[in-house]
Short mmCIF file of C-alpha atoms in Angstrom, two decimals:
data_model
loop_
_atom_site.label_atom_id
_atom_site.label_comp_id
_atom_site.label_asym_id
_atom_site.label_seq_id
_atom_site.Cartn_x
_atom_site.Cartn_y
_atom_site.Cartn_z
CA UNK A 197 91.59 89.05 129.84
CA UNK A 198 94.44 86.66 130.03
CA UNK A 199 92.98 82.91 130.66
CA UNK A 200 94.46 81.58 133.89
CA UNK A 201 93.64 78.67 136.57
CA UNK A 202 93.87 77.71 140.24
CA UNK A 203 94.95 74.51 142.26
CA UNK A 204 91.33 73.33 142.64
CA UNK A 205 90.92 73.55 138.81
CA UNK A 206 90.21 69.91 138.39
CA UNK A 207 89.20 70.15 134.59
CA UNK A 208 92.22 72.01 133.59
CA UNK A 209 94.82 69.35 135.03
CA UNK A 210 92.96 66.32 133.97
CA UNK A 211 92.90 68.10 130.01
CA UNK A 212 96.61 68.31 130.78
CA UNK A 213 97.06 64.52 131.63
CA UNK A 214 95.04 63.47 128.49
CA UNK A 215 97.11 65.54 126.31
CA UNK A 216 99.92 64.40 127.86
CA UNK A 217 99.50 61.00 127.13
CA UNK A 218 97.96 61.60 123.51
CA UNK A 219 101.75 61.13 121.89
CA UNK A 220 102.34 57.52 123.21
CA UNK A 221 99.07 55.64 123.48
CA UNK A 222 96.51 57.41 121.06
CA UNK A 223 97.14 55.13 118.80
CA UNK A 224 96.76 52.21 120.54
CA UNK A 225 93.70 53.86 122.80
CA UNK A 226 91.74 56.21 120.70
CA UNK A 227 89.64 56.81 123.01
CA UNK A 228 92.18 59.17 124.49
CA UNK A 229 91.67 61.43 121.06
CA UNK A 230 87.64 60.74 121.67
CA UNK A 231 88.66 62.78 125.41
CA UNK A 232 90.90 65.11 123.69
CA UNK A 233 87.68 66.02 121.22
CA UNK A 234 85.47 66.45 124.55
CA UNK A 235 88.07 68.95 125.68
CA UNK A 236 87.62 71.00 122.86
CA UNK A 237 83.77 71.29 123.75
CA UNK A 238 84.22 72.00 127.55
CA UNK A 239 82.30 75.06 128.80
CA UNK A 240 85.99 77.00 130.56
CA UNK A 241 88.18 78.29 128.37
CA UNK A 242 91.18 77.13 130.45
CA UNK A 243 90.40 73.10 129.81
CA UNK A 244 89.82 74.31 125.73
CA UNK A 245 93.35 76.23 126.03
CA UNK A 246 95.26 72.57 126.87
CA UNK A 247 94.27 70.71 123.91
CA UNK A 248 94.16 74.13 121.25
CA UNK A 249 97.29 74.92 121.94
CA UNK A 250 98.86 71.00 121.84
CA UNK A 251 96.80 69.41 119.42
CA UNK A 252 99.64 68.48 117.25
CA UNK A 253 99.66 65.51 119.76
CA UNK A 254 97.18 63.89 117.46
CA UNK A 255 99.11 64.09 114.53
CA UNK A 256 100.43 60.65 113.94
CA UNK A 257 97.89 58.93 115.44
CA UNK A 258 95.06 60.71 114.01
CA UNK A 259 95.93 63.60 111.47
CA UNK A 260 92.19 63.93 109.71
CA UNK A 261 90.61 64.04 113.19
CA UNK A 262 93.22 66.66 114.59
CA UNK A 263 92.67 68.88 111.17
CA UNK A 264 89.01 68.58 111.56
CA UNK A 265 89.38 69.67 115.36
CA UNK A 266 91.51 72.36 114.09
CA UNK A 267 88.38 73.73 111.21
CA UNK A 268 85.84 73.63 114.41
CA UNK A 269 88.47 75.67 116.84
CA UNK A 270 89.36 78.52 113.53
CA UNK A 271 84.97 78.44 112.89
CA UNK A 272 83.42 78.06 116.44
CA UNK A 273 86.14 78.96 119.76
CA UNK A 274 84.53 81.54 121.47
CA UNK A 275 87.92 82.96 122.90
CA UNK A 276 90.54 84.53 121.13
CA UNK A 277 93.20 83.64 123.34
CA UNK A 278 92.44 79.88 122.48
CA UNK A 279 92.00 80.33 119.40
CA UNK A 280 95.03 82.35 118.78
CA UNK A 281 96.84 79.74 121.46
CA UNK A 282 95.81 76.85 118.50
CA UNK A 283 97.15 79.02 115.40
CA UNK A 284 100.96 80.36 117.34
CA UNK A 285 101.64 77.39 118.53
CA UNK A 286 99.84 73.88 117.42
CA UNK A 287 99.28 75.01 113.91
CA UNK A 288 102.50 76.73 113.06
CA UNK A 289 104.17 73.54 113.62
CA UNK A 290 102.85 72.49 110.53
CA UNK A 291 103.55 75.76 108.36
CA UNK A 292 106.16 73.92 106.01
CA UNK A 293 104.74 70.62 106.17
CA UNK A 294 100.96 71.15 105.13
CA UNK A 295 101.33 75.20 104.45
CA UNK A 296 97.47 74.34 101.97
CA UNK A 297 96.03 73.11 104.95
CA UNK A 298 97.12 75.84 107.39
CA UNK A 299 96.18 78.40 104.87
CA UNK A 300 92.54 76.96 104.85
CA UNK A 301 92.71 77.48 108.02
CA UNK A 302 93.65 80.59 108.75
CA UNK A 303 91.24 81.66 106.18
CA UNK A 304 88.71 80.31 108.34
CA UNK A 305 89.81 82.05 110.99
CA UNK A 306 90.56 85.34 109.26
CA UNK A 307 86.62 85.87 108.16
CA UNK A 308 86.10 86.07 111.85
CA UNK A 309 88.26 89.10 112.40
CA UNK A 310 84.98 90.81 113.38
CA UNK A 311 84.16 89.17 116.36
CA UNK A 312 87.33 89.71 117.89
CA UNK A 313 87.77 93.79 117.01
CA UNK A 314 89.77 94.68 120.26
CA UNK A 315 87.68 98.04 120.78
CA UNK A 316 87.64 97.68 124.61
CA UNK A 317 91.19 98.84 124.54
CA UNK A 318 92.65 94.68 124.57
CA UNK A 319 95.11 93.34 122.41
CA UNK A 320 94.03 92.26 119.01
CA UNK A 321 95.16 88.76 119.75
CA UNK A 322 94.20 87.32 115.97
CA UNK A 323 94.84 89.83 114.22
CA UNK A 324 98.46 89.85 115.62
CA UNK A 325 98.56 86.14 114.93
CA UNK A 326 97.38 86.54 111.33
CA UNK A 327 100.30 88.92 110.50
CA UNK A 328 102.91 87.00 112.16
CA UNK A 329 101.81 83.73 110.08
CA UNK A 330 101.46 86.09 106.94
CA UNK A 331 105.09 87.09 107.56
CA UNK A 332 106.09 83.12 107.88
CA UNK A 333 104.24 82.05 104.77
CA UNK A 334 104.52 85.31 102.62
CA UNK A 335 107.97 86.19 102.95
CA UNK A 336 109.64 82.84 104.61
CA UNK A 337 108.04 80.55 102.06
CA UNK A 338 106.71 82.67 99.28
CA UNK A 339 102.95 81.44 99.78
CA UNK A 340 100.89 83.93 97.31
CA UNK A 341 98.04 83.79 99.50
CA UNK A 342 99.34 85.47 102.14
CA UNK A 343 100.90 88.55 99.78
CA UNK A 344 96.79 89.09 98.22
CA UNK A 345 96.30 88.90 102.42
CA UNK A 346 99.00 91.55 103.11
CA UNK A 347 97.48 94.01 100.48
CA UNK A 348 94.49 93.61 101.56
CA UNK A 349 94.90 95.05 105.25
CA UNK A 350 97.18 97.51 103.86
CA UNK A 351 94.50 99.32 102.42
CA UNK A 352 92.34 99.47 105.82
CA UNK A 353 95.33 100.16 108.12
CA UNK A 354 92.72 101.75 110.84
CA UNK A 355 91.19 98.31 111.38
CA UNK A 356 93.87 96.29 110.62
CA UNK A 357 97.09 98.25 112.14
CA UNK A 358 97.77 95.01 114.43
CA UNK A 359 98.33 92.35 111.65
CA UNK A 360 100.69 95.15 109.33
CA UNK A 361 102.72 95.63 112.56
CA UNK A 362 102.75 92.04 113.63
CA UNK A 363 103.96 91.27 110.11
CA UNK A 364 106.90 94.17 110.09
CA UNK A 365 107.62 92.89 113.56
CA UNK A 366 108.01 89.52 112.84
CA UNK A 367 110.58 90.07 109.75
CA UNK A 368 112.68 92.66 111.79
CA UNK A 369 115.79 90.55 111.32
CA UNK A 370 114.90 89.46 108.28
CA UNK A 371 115.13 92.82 106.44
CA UNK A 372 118.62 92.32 106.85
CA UNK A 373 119.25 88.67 106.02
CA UNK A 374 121.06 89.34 102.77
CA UNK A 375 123.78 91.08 104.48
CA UNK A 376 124.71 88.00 106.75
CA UNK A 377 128.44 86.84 105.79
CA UNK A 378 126.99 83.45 105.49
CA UNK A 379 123.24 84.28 103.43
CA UNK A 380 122.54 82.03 100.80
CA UNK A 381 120.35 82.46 98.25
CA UNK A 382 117.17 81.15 99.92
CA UNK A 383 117.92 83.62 102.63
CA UNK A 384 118.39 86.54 99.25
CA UNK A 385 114.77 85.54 97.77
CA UNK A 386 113.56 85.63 101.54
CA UNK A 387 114.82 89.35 101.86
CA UNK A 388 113.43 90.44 98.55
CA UNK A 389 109.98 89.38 99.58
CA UNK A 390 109.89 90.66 103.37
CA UNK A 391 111.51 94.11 101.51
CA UNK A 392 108.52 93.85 98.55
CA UNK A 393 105.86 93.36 101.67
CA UNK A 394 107.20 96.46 103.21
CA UNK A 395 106.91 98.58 100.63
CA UNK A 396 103.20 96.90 99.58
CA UNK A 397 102.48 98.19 103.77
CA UNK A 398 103.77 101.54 103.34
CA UNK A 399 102.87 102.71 100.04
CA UNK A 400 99.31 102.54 100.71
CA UNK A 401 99.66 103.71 104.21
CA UNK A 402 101.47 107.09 102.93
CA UNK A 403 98.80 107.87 100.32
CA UNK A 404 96.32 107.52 103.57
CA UNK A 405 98.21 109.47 105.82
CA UNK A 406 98.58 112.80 102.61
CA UNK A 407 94.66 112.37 101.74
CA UNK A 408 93.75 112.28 105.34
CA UNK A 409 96.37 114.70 106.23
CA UNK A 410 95.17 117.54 103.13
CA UNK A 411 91.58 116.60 104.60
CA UNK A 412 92.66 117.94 108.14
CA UNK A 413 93.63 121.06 106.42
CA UNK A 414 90.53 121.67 104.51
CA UNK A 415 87.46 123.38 105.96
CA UNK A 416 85.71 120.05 106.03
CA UNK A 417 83.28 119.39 109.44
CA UNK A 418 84.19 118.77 112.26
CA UNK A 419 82.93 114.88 111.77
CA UNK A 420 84.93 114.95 108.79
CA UNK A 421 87.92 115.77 110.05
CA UNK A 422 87.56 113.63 113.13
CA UNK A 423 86.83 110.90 110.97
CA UNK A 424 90.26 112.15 108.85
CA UNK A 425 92.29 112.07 112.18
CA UNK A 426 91.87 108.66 113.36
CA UNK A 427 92.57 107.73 109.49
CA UNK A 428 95.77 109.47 109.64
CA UNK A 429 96.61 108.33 112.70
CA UNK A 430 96.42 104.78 112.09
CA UNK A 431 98.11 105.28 108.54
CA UNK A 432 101.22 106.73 110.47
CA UNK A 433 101.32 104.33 113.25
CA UNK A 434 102.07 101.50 110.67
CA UNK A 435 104.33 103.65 108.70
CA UNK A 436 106.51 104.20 112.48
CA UNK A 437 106.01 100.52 113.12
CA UNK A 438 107.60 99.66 110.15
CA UNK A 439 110.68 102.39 110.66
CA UNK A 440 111.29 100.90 113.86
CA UNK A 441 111.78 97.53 112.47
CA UNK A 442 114.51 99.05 110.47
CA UNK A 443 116.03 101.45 113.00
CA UNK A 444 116.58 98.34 115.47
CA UNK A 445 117.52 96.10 112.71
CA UNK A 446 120.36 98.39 110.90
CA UNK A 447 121.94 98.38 114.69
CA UNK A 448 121.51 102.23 114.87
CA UNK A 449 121.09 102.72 118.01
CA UNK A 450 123.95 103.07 120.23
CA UNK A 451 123.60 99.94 122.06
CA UNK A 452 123.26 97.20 119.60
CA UNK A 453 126.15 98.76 117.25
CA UNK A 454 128.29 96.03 117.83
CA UNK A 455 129.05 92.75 115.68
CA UNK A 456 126.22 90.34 114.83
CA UNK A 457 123.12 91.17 113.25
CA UNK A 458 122.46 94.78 111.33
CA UNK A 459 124.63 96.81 109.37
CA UNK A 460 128.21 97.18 110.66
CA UNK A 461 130.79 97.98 107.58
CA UNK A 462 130.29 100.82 105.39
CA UNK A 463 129.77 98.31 102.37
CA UNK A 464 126.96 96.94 103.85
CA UNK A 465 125.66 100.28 104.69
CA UNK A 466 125.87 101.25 101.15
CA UNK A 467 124.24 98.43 100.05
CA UNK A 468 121.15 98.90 102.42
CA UNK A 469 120.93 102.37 100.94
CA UNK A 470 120.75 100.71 97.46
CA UNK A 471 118.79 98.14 97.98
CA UNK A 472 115.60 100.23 99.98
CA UNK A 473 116.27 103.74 98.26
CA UNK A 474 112.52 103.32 97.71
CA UNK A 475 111.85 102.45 101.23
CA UNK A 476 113.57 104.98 102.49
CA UNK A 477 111.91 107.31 100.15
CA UNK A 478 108.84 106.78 101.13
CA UNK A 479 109.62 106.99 105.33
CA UNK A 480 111.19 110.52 103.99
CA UNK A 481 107.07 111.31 103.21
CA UNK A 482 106.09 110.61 106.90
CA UNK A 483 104.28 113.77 108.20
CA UNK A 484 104.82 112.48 112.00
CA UNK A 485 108.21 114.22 114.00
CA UNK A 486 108.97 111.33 116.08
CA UNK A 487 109.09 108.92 112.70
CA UNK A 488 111.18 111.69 110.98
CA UNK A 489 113.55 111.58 113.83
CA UNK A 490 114.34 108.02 114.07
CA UNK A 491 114.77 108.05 110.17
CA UNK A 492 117.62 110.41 110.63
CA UNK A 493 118.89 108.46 113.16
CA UNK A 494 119.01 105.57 111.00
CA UNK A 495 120.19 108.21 108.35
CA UNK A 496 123.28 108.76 111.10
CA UNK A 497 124.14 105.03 111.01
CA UNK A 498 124.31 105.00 106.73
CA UNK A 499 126.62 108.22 106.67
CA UNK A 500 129.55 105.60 105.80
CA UNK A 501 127.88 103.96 103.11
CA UNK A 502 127.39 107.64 101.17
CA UNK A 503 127.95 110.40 103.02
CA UNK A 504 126.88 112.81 100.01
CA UNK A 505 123.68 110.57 99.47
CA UNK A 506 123.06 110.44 103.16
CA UNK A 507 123.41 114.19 103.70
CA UNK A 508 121.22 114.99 100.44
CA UNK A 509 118.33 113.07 102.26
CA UNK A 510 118.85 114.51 105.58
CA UNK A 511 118.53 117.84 104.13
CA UNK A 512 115.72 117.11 102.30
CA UNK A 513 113.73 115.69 105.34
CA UNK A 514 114.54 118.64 107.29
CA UNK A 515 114.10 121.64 105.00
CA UNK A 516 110.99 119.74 103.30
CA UNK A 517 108.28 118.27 105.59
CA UNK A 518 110.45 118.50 108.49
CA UNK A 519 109.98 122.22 108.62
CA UNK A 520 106.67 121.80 107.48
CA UNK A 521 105.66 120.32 110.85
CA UNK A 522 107.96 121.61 113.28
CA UNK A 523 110.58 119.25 113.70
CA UNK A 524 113.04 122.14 113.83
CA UNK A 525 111.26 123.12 117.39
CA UNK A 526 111.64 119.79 119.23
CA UNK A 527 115.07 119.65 121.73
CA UNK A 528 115.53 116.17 120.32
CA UNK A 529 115.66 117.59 117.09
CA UNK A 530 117.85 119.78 117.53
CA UNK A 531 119.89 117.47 118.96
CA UNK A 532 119.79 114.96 116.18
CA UNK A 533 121.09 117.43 113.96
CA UNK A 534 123.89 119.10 116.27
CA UNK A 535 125.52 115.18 116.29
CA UNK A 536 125.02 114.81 112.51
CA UNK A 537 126.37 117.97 111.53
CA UNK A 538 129.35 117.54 113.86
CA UNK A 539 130.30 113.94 112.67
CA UNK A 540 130.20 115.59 109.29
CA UNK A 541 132.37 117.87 109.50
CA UNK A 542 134.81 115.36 111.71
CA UNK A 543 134.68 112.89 109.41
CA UNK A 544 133.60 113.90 106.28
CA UNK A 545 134.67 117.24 105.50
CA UNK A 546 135.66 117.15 101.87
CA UNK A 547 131.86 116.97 100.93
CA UNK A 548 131.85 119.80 102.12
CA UNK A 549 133.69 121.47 99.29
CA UNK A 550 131.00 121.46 96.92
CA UNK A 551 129.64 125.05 97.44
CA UNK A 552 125.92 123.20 96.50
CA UNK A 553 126.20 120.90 99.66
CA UNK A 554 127.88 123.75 102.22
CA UNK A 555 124.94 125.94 101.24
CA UNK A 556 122.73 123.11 102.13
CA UNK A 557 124.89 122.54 105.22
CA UNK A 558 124.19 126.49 105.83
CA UNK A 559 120.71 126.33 105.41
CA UNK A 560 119.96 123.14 108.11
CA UNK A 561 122.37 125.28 110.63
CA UNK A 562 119.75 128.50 110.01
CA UNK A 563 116.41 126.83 110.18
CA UNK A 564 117.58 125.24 113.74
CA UNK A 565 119.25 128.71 114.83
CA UNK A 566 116.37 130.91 114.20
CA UNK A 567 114.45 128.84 116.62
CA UNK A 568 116.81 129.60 119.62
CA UNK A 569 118.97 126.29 119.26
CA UNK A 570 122.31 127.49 121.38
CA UNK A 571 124.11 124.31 120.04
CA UNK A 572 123.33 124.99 116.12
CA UNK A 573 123.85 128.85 116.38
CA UNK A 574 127.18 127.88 117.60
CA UNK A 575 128.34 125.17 114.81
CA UNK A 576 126.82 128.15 112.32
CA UNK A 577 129.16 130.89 113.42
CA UNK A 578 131.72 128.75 113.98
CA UNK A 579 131.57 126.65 110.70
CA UNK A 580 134.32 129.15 108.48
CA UNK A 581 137.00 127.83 110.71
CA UNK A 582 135.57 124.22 111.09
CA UNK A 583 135.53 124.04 107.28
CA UNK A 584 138.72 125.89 106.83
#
């Protein structure tokens, strides 16, 4: 429940005032930081909220104080929305600055993931907070800490899905930073890491979703499998998350393929598929449709970087697990492949020479066509002529 206040809320507007004068006169009047520290005790979480999420106000005046204020908010506040309020925005002023001190922080405040689980169906306020500052301090500034912290949810993604996808989320642009015109090489070492975190998310997450997957299979109970399915579930959810991050970031869809951020020449393209072949490799293991279909979507956008590569992995998605679980059946599948197939052959013909890759071409055309697909049956009969 989101903290909110009223008019008549007295307390709340009086916490404001103090705070408000906190960056001119605390240090000549500390007893405004003695008020501030009352604040911090009062019994409504609104009056907390105003000095959590300000208490950088103390900061010249009285830094020990305003890190010792911070310790008791990460060990003691009672409501995650202050206590996330303190870490997004009070704290992360200081992520460059102090990052030791923030880090002992949020180490505080990460062994109390526990009381704030989010199992009546509410956001996971902290543990979305954690993985956006383990995205600032693991791949913006390199902080070690924060890569042990990455790989440690990574292994658990069913109780820690919020924090992988607030990470992923946070570093959407930043996947693509070393294709900027203008990157420089702190912005290169920045990209390596976000990419390296990525791969530390989904690597696990795959091997999860296989186990779990081979599980569902098996002739295990039916408490083992239901155990197997939420497993699986969460496993793929990250692993979506994270090809999201990449769909929107490349530019692929139709909308943001314009100049600015993404991938917008074919020699950028072909250096994205260089530089995450084993990303992309691993989103080609994904045993969910919907991620499958945004990966060839993305796959669409690459086609001038390597159109043989690109149409190698395209087949192999949809001949291989594709077919395996039904992505042939789905009208936007079909779809997908109807516009693929027919930008091929418009603009990319001559791969089509190799008798390897128009058997290939052949064989996508089938699998869609045997499942009543009007729009593939008709590329299929009609592809002598289109290739001629």
């Amino acid at each position: 429940m989101s903290i909110s206040w009223g008019n008549l809320s007295v307390r709340v507007y009086a916490a404001i005032a103090w705070v408000s004068l906190a960056p001119r006169f605390a240090e000549e009047r500390p007893e405004i930081i003695d008020r501030i520290e009352t604040i911090l005790k009062d019994d409504d979480p609104a009056v907390r909220l105003q000095a959590s999420q300000n208490l950088q106000v103390l900061c010249n005046a009285a830094p020990n104080r305003m890190w010792s204020m911070g310790e008791r908010i990460a060990t003691s506040e009672t409501s995650e929305q202050v206590l996330t309020s303190y870490l997004n925005r009070a704290l992360r002023r200081f992520s460059h600055v102090e990052p030791e001190r923030c880090e002992d922080i949020l180490a505080l405040a990460k062994d109390r993931l526990s009381e704030f689980s989010g199992e009546d169906g509410s956001r996971d306020l902290l543990r979305q907070s954690l993985g956006g500052w383990v995205a600032q301090l693991q791949a913006r500034q390199g902080r070690p800490i924060a890569r042990t912290w990455l790989e440690e949810w990574a292994a658990e993604p069913q109780h820690h899905k919020e924090a992988l996808n607030a990470y992923t989320s946070n570093l959407r642009h930043a996947f693509f930073k070393r294709y900027d015109a203008d990157a420089e090489q702190g912005d290169l070492e920045m990209c390596d890491r976000a990419q390296g975190g990525l791969h530390a998310i989904l690597r696990p997450a795959l091997a999860i979703s296989t186990k779990q997957h081979e599980i569902l299979l098996s002739t295990c109970t039916d408490e083992e499998k239901q155990a197997a399915s939420e497993h699986y579930m969460a496993a793929e959810q990250v692993i979506h998350h994270a090809m999201m991050q990449l769909y929107f970031g490349a530019g692929a869809r139709a909308e943001d393929q314009k100049e600015g951020a993404g991938l917008h020449d074919p020699e950028t393209r072909s250096r994205f598929l260089t530089d995450y072949s084993a990303i992309l490799v691993l989103l080609q293991k994904s045993r969910e449709p919907r991620t499958l279909h945004y990966l060839i979507e993305l796959y669409e956008h690459l086609i001038p970087g390597d159109p043989a590569a690109v149409f190698a992995a395209i087949h192999a998605i949809l001949t291989g697990v594709g077919a395996e679980e039904g992505y042939h059946y789905e009208s936007l599948g079909s779809s997908a492949v109807v516009k693929v197939v027919t930008r091929y052959i418009a603009d990319h013909r001559g791969i089509f020479e190799d008798p390897a890759r128009r058997a290939m071409l052949v064989e996508i055309l089938q699998l869609f066509s045997e499942v009543g697909w009007s729009d593939a049956l008709r590329l299929l009969y009609d592809l002598p002529d289109l290739l001629r």
